Amino acid sequence: MLFAERGYDGTSVDDLVQGLGVHRGSLYKVFGSKRGLYLAALRHHLEDEVLPTVAALTVTSGPAEALAQAAGGFDGGAAAGLLLSAAVHQAPTDPDVAALVEEALRALERALAAVLGEPADSPLIGALGASVLGLRLRDRAFGPAASAPAVHALAVRLAD
Amino acid sequence: MLFAERGYDGTSVDDLVQGLGVHRGSLYKVFGSKRGLYLAALRHHLEDEVLPTVAALTVTSGPAEALAQAAGGFDGGAAAGLLLSAAVHQAPTDPDVAALVEEALRALERALAAVLGEPADSPLIGALGASVLGLRLRDRAFGPAASAPAVHALAVRLAD
DNA sequence: ATCGGTCAAGAACGAGCGTTCCAGAACTCA
DNA sequence: TGAGTTCTGGAACGCTCGTTCTTGACCGAT
């Protein structure tokens, strides 16, 4: 997904037209504007990738596996960049984006809470959700090499 | 800092000229380009804000205080957005930015390792550094309300 | 055969982008 | 004082942006 790789401002409509192989006119007919397409992409990413992955956490064999899957999941890395990018750059100024990002994080925290047997609104769960996001950010900036051991260490330390 | 709030692509040279009160010509004479100014701002943020804050961690009274200070520090929140923004959007495609971001994270991890008495390259320290970043991201997207209890919970759980 | 409606291809639009340039005011220092 | 340098305000450049419009090809139904 182009938005995930280059961010909203870094992706031009020309890039989208060329990358998606769709015609300019169709794009504006269906989505109305660049922002409309962005919101649709974010919603799609949330509903078809983040939420299913998050739902799958609750049937893992334990906290360590659940955390590892959360930090590595979503869709292999590329589109989780869309969530990160939205949280960092769009959410602070766009309420619609902020609502979608918040929904994604709440779902993640609910799943983590269920696995760990904690209340969903506990501070620890909030910290854990943030940790998952931070590990994805690390992957994005430095490549995915370092995160797997890190998340394992965090999991065994927390889920004692 | 404008770059921190709106991101690199979201900040125009006109915005910078007007916001900084500096003349267009002077800006290009000193920094050469918009990217040069961005790198200078990132370097300044790293050396004058991140590194001192990180250094101060090692003299806190304990792990919980150190984590809380790391998650709340840097410079009150605004410019830490510069580090987040750089990590998410510039680092993947700009090696110079990636090097600066990596330097900042390594310094943070070294300090956390010193406070917790762990080796600096241990997976747990990597996870903790990511957690701090993730908590800052949460603050940025949702406002700073929720992070303080979260980081406290994480700290008491980890620094047993 | 012809019609209304959807479609692709891309030209065109005004605005904004990063960058350069210039004319003149303000300084420096012999 | 006066020559040389540095600042300032802003116009101008070529380009790209998001968006709209024109044109012509294709379609099943009349």
PDB file of C-alpha atoms in Angstrom, chain B residues 19-106:
ATOM      1  CA  GLY B  19       7.027  30.457  11.412  1.00  0.00           C
ATOM      2  CA  LEU B  20      10.715  30.976  12.081  1.00  0.00           C
ATOM      3  CA  GLY B  21      10.694  34.656  11.087  1.00  0.00           C
ATOM      4  CA  VAL B  22      13.800  34.107   9.027  1.00  0.00           C
ATOM      5  CA  HIS B  23      14.362  35.194   5.496  1.00  0.00           C
ATOM      6  CA  ARG B  24      14.079  32.791   2.623  1.00  0.00           C
ATOM      7  CA  GLY B  25      17.522  33.640   1.346  1.00  0.00           C
ATOM      8  CA  SER B  26      19.172  33.199   4.730  1.00  0.00           C
ATOM      9  CA  LEU B  27      17.537  29.836   5.149  1.00  0.00           C
ATOM     10  CA  TYR B  28      18.887  28.565   1.859  1.00  0.00           C
ATOM     11  CA  LYS B  29      22.271  30.167   2.479  1.00  0.00           C
ATOM     12  CA  VAL B  30      22.666  28.433   5.837  1.00  0.00           C
ATOM     13  CA  PHE B  31      21.003  25.085   5.251  1.00  0.00           C
ATOM     14  CA  GLY B  32      21.150  24.703   1.491  1.00  0.00           C
ATOM     15  CA  SER B  33      17.759  23.074   1.158  1.00  0.00           C
ATOM     16  CA  LYS B  34      14.615  22.142   2.986  1.00  0.00           C
ATOM     17  CA  ARG B  35      16.076  18.731   3.682  1.00  0.00           C
ATOM     18  CA  GLY B  36      19.235  20.342   5.072  1.00  0.00           C
ATOM     19  CA  LEU B  37      17.135  22.336   7.497  1.00  0.00           C
ATOM     20  CA  TYR B  38      15.225  19.219   8.457  1.00  0.00           C
ATOM     21  CA  LEU B  39      18.406  17.285   9.174  1.00  0.00           C
ATOM     22  CA  ALA B  40      19.759  20.196  11.200  1.00  0.00           C
ATOM     23  CA  ALA B  41      16.544  20.345  13.222  1.00  0.00           C
ATOM     24  CA  LEU B  42      16.633  16.613  13.835  1.00  0.00           C
ATOM     25  CA  ARG B  43      20.285  16.748  14.864  1.00  0.00           C
ATOM     26  CA  HIS B  44      19.612  19.655  17.168  1.00  0.00           C
ATOM     27  CA  HIS B  45      16.668  17.848  18.716  1.00  0.00           C
ATOM     28  CA  LEU B  46      18.761  14.758  19.223  1.00  0.00           C
ATOM     29  CA  GLU B  47      21.805  16.457  20.720  1.00  0.00           C
ATOM     30  CA  ASP B  48      20.189  19.198  22.767  1.00  0.00           C
ATOM     31  CA  GLU B  49      17.015  17.501  23.937  1.00  0.00           C
ATOM     32  CA  VAL B  50      16.999  13.734  23.602  1.00  0.00           C
ATOM     33  CA  LEU B  51      20.554  13.004  24.715  1.00  0.00           C
ATOM     34  CA  PRO B  52      20.474  15.249  27.828  1.00  0.00           C
ATOM     35  CA  THR B  53      17.127  13.820  28.893  1.00  0.00           C
ATOM     36  CA  VAL B  54      18.401  10.327  28.348  1.00  0.00           C
ATOM     37  CA  ALA B  55      21.571  11.073  30.297  1.00  0.00           C
ATOM     38  CA  ALA B  56      19.457  12.319  33.185  1.00  0.00           C
ATOM     39  CA  LEU B  57      17.783   8.922  33.433  1.00  0.00           C
ATOM     40  CA  THR B  58      20.878   7.347  34.907  1.00  0.00           C
ATOM     41  CA  VAL B  59      20.705   9.500  38.016  1.00  0.00           C
ATOM     42  CA  THR B  60      17.045   8.903  38.812  1.00  0.00           C
ATOM     43  CA  SER B  61      16.162   7.127  42.002  1.00  0.00           C
ATOM     44  CA  GLY B  62      15.031   3.890  40.371  1.00  0.00           C
ATOM     45  CA  PRO B  63      13.640   2.040  37.370  1.00  0.00           C
ATOM     46  CA  ALA B  64      10.069   3.266  37.739  1.00  0.00           C
ATOM     47  CA  GLU B  65      11.169   6.908  37.852  1.00  0.00           C
ATOM     48  CA  ALA B  66      13.557   6.374  34.977  1.00  0.00           C
ATOM     49  CA  LEU B  67      10.881   4.871  32.752  1.00  0.00           C
ATOM     50  CA  ALA B  68       8.379   7.562  33.638  1.00  0.00           C
ATOM     51  CA  GLN B  69      10.928  10.252  32.858  1.00  0.00           C
ATOM     52  CA  ALA B  70      11.860   8.606  29.569  1.00  0.00           C
ATOM     53  CA  ALA B  71       8.252   8.340  28.453  1.00  0.00           C
ATOM     54  CA  GLY B  72       7.434  11.894  29.536  1.00  0.00           C
ATOM     55  CA  GLY B  73      10.684  13.614  28.766  1.00  0.00           C
ATOM     56  CA  PHE B  74      12.576  14.714  25.688  1.00  0.00           C
ATOM     57  CA  ASP B  75      11.027  18.159  25.741  1.00  0.00           C
ATOM     58  CA  GLY B  76       7.490  17.979  26.924  1.00  0.00           C
ATOM     59  CA  GLY B  77       6.091  16.153  23.970  1.00  0.00           C
ATOM     60  CA  ALA B  78       6.127  18.388  20.930  1.00  0.00           C
ATOM     61  CA  ALA B  79       9.559  17.668  19.572  1.00  0.00           C
ATOM     62  CA  ALA B  80       9.497  14.006  20.465  1.00  0.00           C
ATOM     63  CA  GLY B  81       7.008  14.050  17.636  1.00  0.00           C
ATOM     64  CA  LEU B  82       9.973  14.935  15.486  1.00  0.00           C
ATOM     65  CA  LEU B  83      11.705  11.716  16.443  1.00  0.00           C
ATOM     66  CA  LEU B  84       8.520   9.697  15.897  1.00  0.00           C
ATOM     67  CA  SER B  85       7.809  11.369  12.601  1.00  0.00           C
ATOM     68  CA  ALA B  86      11.367  10.828  11.449  1.00  0.00           C
ATOM     69  CA  ALA B  87      11.284   7.177  12.437  1.00  0.00           C
ATOM     70  CA  VAL B  88       7.983   6.502  10.693  1.00  0.00           C
ATOM     71  CA  HIS B  89       8.301   8.513   7.504  1.00  0.00           C
ATOM     72  CA  GLN B  90      11.832   9.650   6.816  1.00  0.00           C
ATOM     73  CA  ALA B  91      14.029   6.897   8.196  1.00  0.00           C
ATOM     74  CA  PRO B  92      12.800   4.134   5.856  1.00  0.00           C
ATOM     75  CA  THR B  93      13.924   6.080   2.792  1.00  0.00           C
ATOM     76  CA  ASP B  94      16.591   8.498   4.059  1.00  0.00           C
ATOM     77  CA  PRO B  95      19.764   6.883   5.422  1.00  0.00           C
ATOM     78  CA  ASP B  96      20.925  10.088   7.113  1.00  0.00           C
ATOM     79  CA  VAL B  97      17.668  10.324   9.043  1.00  0.00           C
ATOM     80  CA  ALA B  98      17.779   6.615   9.827  1.00  0.00           C
ATOM     81  CA  ALA B  99      21.256   7.002  11.319  1.00  0.00           C
ATOM     82  CA  LEU B 100      20.130   9.853  13.566  1.00  0.00           C
ATOM     83  CA  VAL B 101      17.042   8.003  14.716  1.00  0.00           C
ATOM     84  CA  GLU B 102      19.052   4.896  15.430  1.00  0.00           C
ATOM     85  CA  GLU B 103      21.531   6.937  17.446  1.00  0.00           C
ATOM     86  CA  ALA B 104      18.712   8.343  19.545  1.00  0.00           C
ATOM     87  CA  LEU B 105      17.220   4.929  20.238  1.00  0.00           C
ATOM     88  CA  ARG B 106      20.582   3.407  21.073  1.00  0.00           C
TER      89      ARG B 106
END
